[in-house]
Amino acid sequence: MVRAAVLPAVGSPLEITDIELPEPGPGRVRVRLTAAGVCHSDLSLSDGTMRVPVPAVLGHEGAGTVVSVGEGVTHVAPGDGVVLNWAPSCGTCHHCGIGEVWLCANALAGAADIHARTADGRELHPGLNVAAFAEETVVAAGCVIPAPEGIPLTEAALLGCAVLTGWGAVHHSARVREGESVAVFGAGGVGLATLQSARIAGASTIVAVDVSPEKEQLARDAGATEFVLASDTTAKEIRRLTGGQGADVAIECVGRATTIRTAWESTRRGGRTTVVGIGGKDQQVTFNALEIFHWGRTLSGCVYGNSDPARDLPVLAGHARAGRLDLAGLVTDRIGLEDIASAFDNMRTGRGGRALILFGQQ
């Protein structure tokens, strides 16, 4: 039996309880968690913005140590440090076949599996495949990637979602070029990773936008050269800060219709807007046909940073080891599993950056 945070039903608070994990069968790996990041996607799963079979153990950003492996698992062994990959590519669907592994049609097939049971026998699903809000988890072999050397597991946990997403939004989706101006909407965990990635890409003016004035120093530490408090005049302010033209690139990390629209309006004629934030079906964004023609802007979605974890994790680790990527700087709260409700409250109200759950063994 291990302790875990269980979502009993959509819209219900998480319950900290004991669960019983099975031993890893063929192609499975048991991992003892060192750390797990609390991501806004977990909040979206809990409130029904994203659908998930329930009851479920949430958590999809984590790192830990392999406890045991099932038959056929050869790329990791007991004692190895690993990063969890919540969206493993199947390698056989259409998107995998054309190299778009982040759009794999079968990446989340495991979320419907029976992952564990509570002490009273209730069957539990793994929220986004990996069920990282627990002291230990059992996952498919494709959900573990050997942890990069020289990166503490506590910090390596962030590579599994926030950093891959922010990095990919800059380098794969928006394809920021050296000297371009970038506006980043939202300075939570993903937004801070996006700001750092824009700095690494060589962006000139980097504007951070957030509703909370307390985020300004966090954003500047991550690489923002300017900070704008979100308001009705945000787009106008960004144009002022970019020579009257607007930003070359805007990256939206919030998932709200008004923010997406503002991000689009904040870019120059011919600019590029990438939407990372996950919004609900009720968030409708509208454009008229004439402005689409006139402005010549590009609006694109971005799934998991359009990243390939096997390809991108070593690159990110290299930046971290060289001091260009500050993983610890993304974390504003280090908490225990029992404090996860407060982390969810902070996300609802826009406070802080990434909350990181630290488990007792480190």
mmCIF file of C-alpha atoms in Angstrom, residues 115-268:
data_model
loop_
_atom_site.group_PDB
_atom_site.id
_atom_site.type_symbol
_atom_site.label_atom_id
_atom_site.label_comp_id
_atom_site.label_asym_id
_atom_site.label_seq_id
_atom_site.Cartn_x
_atom_site.Cartn_y
_atom_site.Cartn_z
ATOM 1 C CA HIS A 115 -4.154 1.241 -12.347
ATOM 2 C CA ALA A 116 -4.658 0.356 -8.692
ATOM 3 C CA ARG A 117 -7.273 -0.186 -6.000
ATOM 4 C CA THR A 118 -8.132 1.608 -2.811
ATOM 5 C CA ALA A 119 -8.099 -0.192 0.517
ATOM 6 C CA ASP A 120 -11.859 -0.784 0.179
ATOM 7 C CA GLY A 121 -11.492 -2.250 -3.325
ATOM 8 C CA ARG A 122 -12.436 0.661 -5.592
ATOM 9 C CA GLU A 123 -10.751 0.445 -8.988
ATOM 10 C CA LEU A 124 -8.612 3.461 -9.921
ATOM 11 C CA HIS A 125 -7.457 4.781 -13.291
ATOM 12 C CA PRO A 126 -4.153 6.574 -14.000
ATOM 13 C CA GLY A 127 -5.195 10.159 -14.786
ATOM 14 C CA LEU A 128 -2.746 10.841 -17.611
ATOM 15 C CA ASN A 129 -1.129 7.425 -17.804
ATOM 16 C CA VAL A 130 1.446 7.843 -15.041
ATOM 17 C CA ALA A 131 -0.444 8.637 -11.782
ATOM 18 C CA ALA A 132 2.413 10.666 -10.321
ATOM 19 C CA PHE A 133 0.539 11.979 -7.268
ATOM 20 C CA ALA A 134 1.564 8.912 -5.295
ATOM 21 C CA GLU A 135 4.559 7.595 -3.422
ATOM 22 C CA GLU A 136 4.925 4.899 -6.076
ATOM 23 C CA THR A 137 3.382 4.129 -9.446
ATOM 24 C CA VAL A 138 3.346 1.346 -12.041
ATOM 25 C CA VAL A 139 3.482 2.471 -15.658
ATOM 26 C CA ALA A 140 4.034 1.168 -19.160
ATOM 27 C CA ALA A 141 7.689 0.969 -20.156
ATOM 28 C CA GLY A 142 7.164 3.717 -22.724
ATOM 29 C CA CYS A 143 6.223 6.082 -19.898
ATOM 30 C CA VAL A 144 9.727 6.118 -18.415
ATOM 31 C CA ILE A 145 12.777 7.823 -19.866
ATOM 32 C CA PRO A 146 16.225 7.430 -18.257
ATOM 33 C CA ALA A 147 16.905 10.549 -16.213
ATOM 34 C CA PRO A 148 19.647 12.755 -17.672
ATOM 35 C CA GLU A 149 22.962 12.663 -15.870
ATOM 36 C CA GLY A 150 23.858 15.564 -13.632
ATOM 37 C CA ILE A 151 20.274 16.694 -12.984
ATOM 38 C CA PRO A 152 18.802 16.051 -9.507
ATOM 39 C CA LEU A 153 15.612 13.994 -9.714
ATOM 40 C CA THR A 154 13.693 16.688 -7.855
ATOM 41 C CA GLU A 155 14.413 19.095 -10.697
ATOM 42 C CA ALA A 156 14.274 16.480 -13.456
ATOM 43 C CA ALA A 157 10.582 16.027 -12.630
ATOM 44 C CA LEU A 158 9.870 19.397 -14.253
ATOM 45 C CA LEU A 159 11.273 18.197 -17.556
ATOM 46 C CA GLY A 160 8.314 15.864 -17.979
ATOM 47 C CA CYS A 161 5.744 18.562 -18.718
ATOM 48 C CA ALA A 162 6.354 22.239 -17.878
ATOM 49 C CA VAL A 163 9.785 22.535 -19.432
ATOM 50 C CA LEU A 164 9.121 20.328 -22.451
ATOM 51 C CA THR A 165 5.960 22.310 -23.137
ATOM 52 C CA GLY A 166 7.517 25.758 -22.736
ATOM 53 C CA TRP A 167 10.646 24.810 -24.663
ATOM 54 C CA GLY A 168 8.661 23.248 -27.466
ATOM 55 C CA ALA A 169 6.266 26.178 -27.718
ATOM 56 C CA VAL A 170 9.235 28.456 -28.383
ATOM 57 C CA HIS A 171 11.465 26.195 -30.473
ATOM 58 C CA HIS A 172 9.062 23.849 -32.272
ATOM 59 C CA SER A 173 5.728 25.652 -32.569
ATOM 60 C CA ALA A 174 6.512 29.389 -32.695
ATOM 61 C CA ARG A 175 10.069 28.755 -33.929
ATOM 62 C CA VAL A 176 11.410 31.903 -32.330
ATOM 63 C CA ARG A 177 14.460 33.291 -34.112
ATOM 64 C CA GLU A 178 17.323 35.224 -32.565
ATOM 65 C CA GLY A 179 16.485 38.902 -32.231
ATOM 66 C CA GLU A 180 12.712 38.475 -32.408
ATOM 67 C CA SER A 181 10.359 39.920 -29.816
ATOM 68 C CA VAL A 182 8.190 37.557 -27.770
ATOM 69 C CA ALA A 183 5.173 38.132 -25.517
ATOM 70 C CA VAL A 184 4.305 35.368 -23.034
ATOM 71 C CA PHE A 185 0.843 35.371 -21.481
ATOM 72 C CA GLY A 186 0.752 33.702 -18.062
ATOM 73 C CA ALA A 187 3.711 33.352 -15.702
ATOM 74 C CA GLY A 188 2.902 30.058 -14.022
ATOM 75 C CA GLY A 189 5.115 26.992 -14.328
ATOM 76 C CA VAL A 190 4.751 26.624 -18.103
ATOM 77 C CA GLY A 191 4.908 30.377 -18.662
ATOM 78 C CA LEU A 192 8.146 30.680 -16.696
ATOM 79 C CA ALA A 193 9.633 27.797 -18.703
ATOM 80 C CA THR A 194 8.518 29.574 -21.884
ATOM 81 C CA LEU A 195 10.216 32.799 -20.795
ATOM 82 C CA GLN A 196 13.454 30.950 -20.098
ATOM 83 C CA SER A 197 13.221 29.223 -23.468
ATOM 84 C CA ALA A 198 12.670 32.534 -25.269
ATOM 85 C CA ARG A 199 15.782 33.892 -23.583
ATOM 86 C CA ILE A 200 17.781 30.818 -24.632
ATOM 87 C CA ALA A 201 16.497 31.285 -28.201
ATOM 88 C CA GLY A 202 18.012 34.763 -28.248
ATOM 89 C CA ALA A 203 14.811 36.786 -28.262
ATOM 90 C CA SER A 204 15.391 40.516 -27.879
ATOM 91 C CA THR A 205 12.386 42.049 -26.142
ATOM 92 C CA ILE A 206 10.616 39.467 -23.955
ATOM 93 C CA VAL A 207 7.332 40.695 -22.482
ATOM 94 C CA ALA A 208 5.665 38.749 -19.667
ATOM 95 C CA VAL A 209 1.950 39.324 -19.081
ATOM 96 C CA ASP A 210 0.089 38.211 -15.965
ATOM 97 C CA VAL A 211 -2.859 39.235 -13.825
ATOM 98 C CA SER A 212 -0.750 39.164 -10.670
ATOM 99 C CA PRO A 213 1.794 41.926 -9.948
ATOM 100 C CA GLU A 214 3.558 39.503 -7.599
ATOM 101 C CA LYS A 215 4.693 37.538 -10.666
ATOM 102 C CA GLU A 216 6.886 40.343 -12.009
ATOM 103 C CA GLN A 217 10.122 39.363 -10.285
ATOM 104 C CA LEU A 218 9.596 35.679 -11.098
ATOM 105 C CA ALA A 219 9.098 36.614 -14.745
ATOM 106 C CA ARG A 220 12.134 38.879 -14.871
ATOM 107 C CA ASP A 221 14.291 36.224 -13.229
ATOM 108 C CA ALA A 222 13.149 33.822 -15.952
ATOM 109 C CA GLY A 223 14.204 36.191 -18.730
ATOM 110 C CA ALA A 224 11.466 38.778 -19.202
ATOM 111 C CA THR A 225 12.802 42.189 -20.148
ATOM 112 C CA GLU A 226 9.373 43.777 -19.633
ATOM 113 C CA PHE A 227 6.350 43.011 -17.461
ATOM 114 C CA VAL A 228 2.770 44.015 -18.250
ATOM 115 C CA LEU A 229 -0.085 43.672 -15.794
ATOM 116 C CA ALA A 230 -2.991 42.240 -17.774
ATOM 117 C CA SER A 231 -5.733 44.752 -18.562
ATOM 118 C CA ASP A 232 -7.948 45.980 -21.395
ATOM 119 C CA THR A 233 -4.946 47.826 -22.833
ATOM 120 C CA THR A 234 -2.486 44.914 -22.845
ATOM 121 C CA ALA A 235 -2.198 44.667 -26.631
ATOM 122 C CA LYS A 236 -1.625 48.413 -26.929
ATOM 123 C CA GLU A 237 1.064 48.275 -24.224
ATOM 124 C CA ILE A 238 2.880 45.418 -25.977
ATOM 125 C CA ARG A 239 2.850 47.341 -29.243
ATOM 126 C CA ARG A 240 4.367 50.319 -27.413
ATOM 127 C CA LEU A 241 7.127 48.106 -26.011
ATOM 128 C CA THR A 242 7.913 46.693 -29.455
ATOM 129 C CA GLY A 243 8.406 49.864 -31.443
ATOM 130 C CA GLY A 244 4.732 50.277 -32.281
ATOM 131 C CA GLN A 245 4.651 47.132 -34.413
ATOM 132 C CA GLY A 246 3.612 44.418 -31.983
ATOM 133 C CA ALA A 247 5.526 41.315 -30.967
ATOM 134 C CA ASP A 248 6.875 38.916 -33.567
ATOM 135 C CA VAL A 249 5.570 36.044 -31.453
ATOM 136 C CA ALA A 250 2.945 35.695 -28.721
ATOM 137 C CA ILE A 251 2.648 32.515 -26.648
ATOM 138 C CA GLU A 252 -0.550 32.060 -24.636
ATOM 139 C CA CYS A 253 -0.188 29.837 -21.557
ATOM 140 C CA VAL A 254 -3.575 30.513 -19.929
ATOM 141 C CA GLY A 255 -6.307 28.927 -22.054
ATOM 142 C CA ARG A 256 -8.910 31.694 -21.962
ATOM 143 C CA ALA A 257 -10.699 33.137 -24.967
ATOM 144 C CA THR A 258 -9.973 36.749 -24.022
ATOM 145 C CA THR A 259 -6.290 36.010 -23.469
ATOM 146 C CA ILE A 260 -5.959 34.153 -26.769
ATOM 147 C CA ARG A 261 -7.606 37.045 -28.587
ATOM 148 C CA THR A 262 -5.347 39.574 -26.826
ATOM 149 C CA ALA A 263 -2.252 37.524 -27.610
ATOM 150 C CA TRP A 264 -3.225 37.502 -31.294
ATOM 151 C CA GLU A 265 -3.848 41.259 -31.271
ATOM 152 C CA SER A 266 -0.481 41.821 -29.575
ATOM 153 C CA THR A 267 1.515 40.511 -32.520
ATOM 154 C CA ARG A 268 2.674 42.538 -35.499
#
